[in-house]
């Protein structure tokens, strides 16, 4: 598992299931008041220009977003109320 802090609002997490080759990205908010803009994003680095995402106004989390990437690198990230973080060509294998 890996994670990135998204400003003061929360964290985006990346998990990998070795047996299936699936990567999962979810953005989780620190607070739970009214809905705010959030997103969880992922894609295979080398062969995909299309982001798989869950975006909208949520109270607690965005995602999960699943991408199969066995033997490939990942681009992944998240947004919570303007706090943004991402990594490219990450978790290769």
mmCIF file of C-alpha atoms in Angstrom:
data_model
loop_
_atom_site.group_PDB
_atom_site.id
_atom_site.type_symbol
_atom_site.label_atom_id
_atom_site.label_comp_id
_atom_site.label_asym_id
_atom_site.label_seq_id
_atom_site.Cartn_x
_atom_site.Cartn_y
_atom_site.Cartn_z
ATOM 1 C CA UNK A 1 0.000 0.000 0.000
ATOM 2 C CA UNK A 2 1.077 3.554 -0.710
ATOM 3 C CA UNK A 3 -0.450 6.937 0.094
ATOM 4 C CA UNK A 4 -0.217 10.668 -0.617
ATOM 5 C CA UNK A 5 -1.464 13.508 1.580
ATOM 6 C CA UNK A 6 -3.974 15.786 -0.148
ATOM 7 C CA UNK A 7 -3.497 19.112 1.606
ATOM 8 C CA UNK A 8 -5.154 19.207 5.019
ATOM 9 C CA UNK A 9 -8.293 17.472 3.745
ATOM 10 C CA UNK A 10 -7.299 13.804 3.519
ATOM 11 C CA UNK A 11 -5.269 11.087 1.827
ATOM 12 C CA UNK A 12 -5.286 9.092 -1.409
ATOM 13 C CA UNK A 13 -4.325 5.417 -1.116
ATOM 14 C CA UNK A 14 -3.051 2.923 -3.696
ATOM 15 C CA UNK A 15 -3.272 -0.809 -3.003
ATOM 16 C CA UNK A 16 -2.205 -3.739 -5.181
ATOM 17 C CA UNK A 17 -3.552 -7.273 -5.228
ATOM 18 C CA UNK A 18 -0.638 -9.412 -6.448
ATOM 19 C CA UNK A 19 -2.721 -12.488 -7.299
ATOM 20 C CA UNK A 20 -5.000 -10.593 -9.715
ATOM 21 C CA UNK A 21 -2.732 -7.729 -10.822
ATOM 22 C CA UNK A 22 -5.392 -5.179 -9.833
ATOM 23 C CA UNK A 23 -4.540 -1.753 -8.415
ATOM 24 C CA UNK A 24 -7.108 0.128 -6.331
ATOM 25 C CA UNK A 25 -7.120 3.885 -5.668
ATOM 26 C CA UNK A 26 -9.349 5.603 -3.106
ATOM 27 C CA UNK A 27 -9.323 9.152 -1.693
ATOM 28 C CA UNK A 28 -10.457 9.373 1.938
ATOM 29 C CA UNK A 29 -11.399 12.605 3.626
ATOM 30 C CA UNK A 30 -10.348 13.518 7.179
ATOM 31 C CA UNK A 31 -13.682 15.146 8.093
ATOM 32 C CA UNK A 32 -17.292 14.203 7.432
ATOM 33 C CA UNK A 33 -19.283 17.425 7.099
ATOM 34 C CA UNK A 34 -21.120 18.335 3.886
ATOM 35 C CA UNK A 35 -20.080 17.185 0.418
ATOM 36 C CA UNK A 36 -16.918 18.617 -1.157
ATOM 37 C CA UNK A 37 -15.184 18.024 -4.528
ATOM 38 C CA UNK A 38 -13.192 14.779 -4.473
ATOM 39 C CA UNK A 39 -11.594 12.407 -6.983
ATOM 40 C CA UNK A 40 -9.641 9.155 -7.171
ATOM 41 C CA UNK A 41 -7.679 8.613 -10.421
ATOM 42 C CA UNK A 42 -5.548 5.863 -11.955
ATOM 43 C CA UNK A 43 -4.248 4.515 -15.261
ATOM 44 C CA UNK A 44 -1.540 2.270 -16.652
ATOM 45 C CA UNK A 45 1.488 4.446 -17.456
ATOM 46 C CA UNK A 46 2.834 3.134 -20.742
ATOM 47 C CA UNK A 47 -0.192 2.192 -22.789
ATOM 48 C CA UNK A 48 -3.166 4.230 -21.631
ATOM 49 C CA UNK A 49 -3.988 7.888 -22.096
ATOM 50 C CA UNK A 50 -7.377 7.515 -20.397
ATOM 51 C CA UNK A 51 -7.716 8.102 -16.671
ATOM 52 C CA UNK A 52 -10.146 5.876 -14.804
ATOM 53 C CA UNK A 53 -11.735 8.087 -12.168
ATOM 54 C CA UNK A 54 -14.461 8.573 -9.618
ATOM 55 C CA UNK A 55 -15.143 12.308 -9.336
ATOM 56 C CA UNK A 56 -17.868 14.350 -7.691
ATOM 57 C CA UNK A 57 -19.013 15.971 -4.472
ATOM 58 C CA UNK A 58 -18.713 13.405 -1.659
ATOM 59 C CA UNK A 59 -18.814 13.482 2.135
ATOM 60 C CA UNK A 60 -16.226 10.777 2.973
ATOM 61 C CA UNK A 61 -14.452 9.170 -0.018
ATOM 62 C CA UNK A 62 -14.008 8.954 -3.792
ATOM 63 C CA UNK A 63 -13.440 5.558 -5.346
ATOM 64 C CA UNK A 64 -12.526 2.808 -5.305
ATOM 65 C CA UNK A 65 -11.111 2.900 -8.826
ATOM 66 C CA UNK A 66 -9.685 -0.417 -10.095
ATOM 67 C CA UNK A 67 -7.103 -0.796 -12.883
ATOM 68 C CA UNK A 68 -5.418 -4.020 -13.987
ATOM 69 C CA UNK A 69 -1.683 -3.327 -14.361
ATOM 70 C CA UNK A 70 0.223 -6.581 -13.860
ATOM 71 C CA UNK A 71 3.751 -6.056 -15.238
ATOM 72 C CA UNK A 72 3.128 -2.337 -15.849
ATOM 73 C CA UNK A 73 3.703 0.981 -14.072
ATOM 74 C CA UNK A 74 0.896 3.082 -12.605
ATOM 75 C CA UNK A 75 -0.067 6.741 -12.714
ATOM 76 C CA UNK A 76 -2.345 7.486 -9.771
ATOM 77 C CA UNK A 77 -3.569 10.292 -7.559
ATOM 78 C CA UNK A 78 -6.432 12.086 -5.917
ATOM 79 C CA UNK A 79 -8.105 15.379 -5.175
ATOM 80 C CA UNK A 80 -9.934 16.532 -2.062
ATOM 81 C CA UNK A 81 -11.326 20.075 -2.082
ATOM 82 C CA UNK A 82 -8.396 21.504 -4.062
ATOM 83 C CA UNK A 83 -5.685 19.446 -2.330
ATOM 84 C CA UNK A 84 -4.025 17.397 -5.085
ATOM 85 C CA UNK A 85 -1.375 14.709 -5.230
ATOM 86 C CA UNK A 86 -0.217 12.268 -7.903
ATOM 87 C CA UNK A 87 2.626 10.009 -8.956
ATOM 88 C CA UNK A 88 3.618 8.860 -12.427
ATOM 89 C CA UNK A 89 5.441 5.707 -13.544
ATOM 90 C CA UNK A 90 5.082 4.335 -10.031
ATOM 91 C CA UNK A 91 4.763 0.819 -8.574
ATOM 92 C CA UNK A 92 6.114 -0.901 -11.671
ATOM 93 C CA UNK A 93 5.829 -4.641 -11.904
#
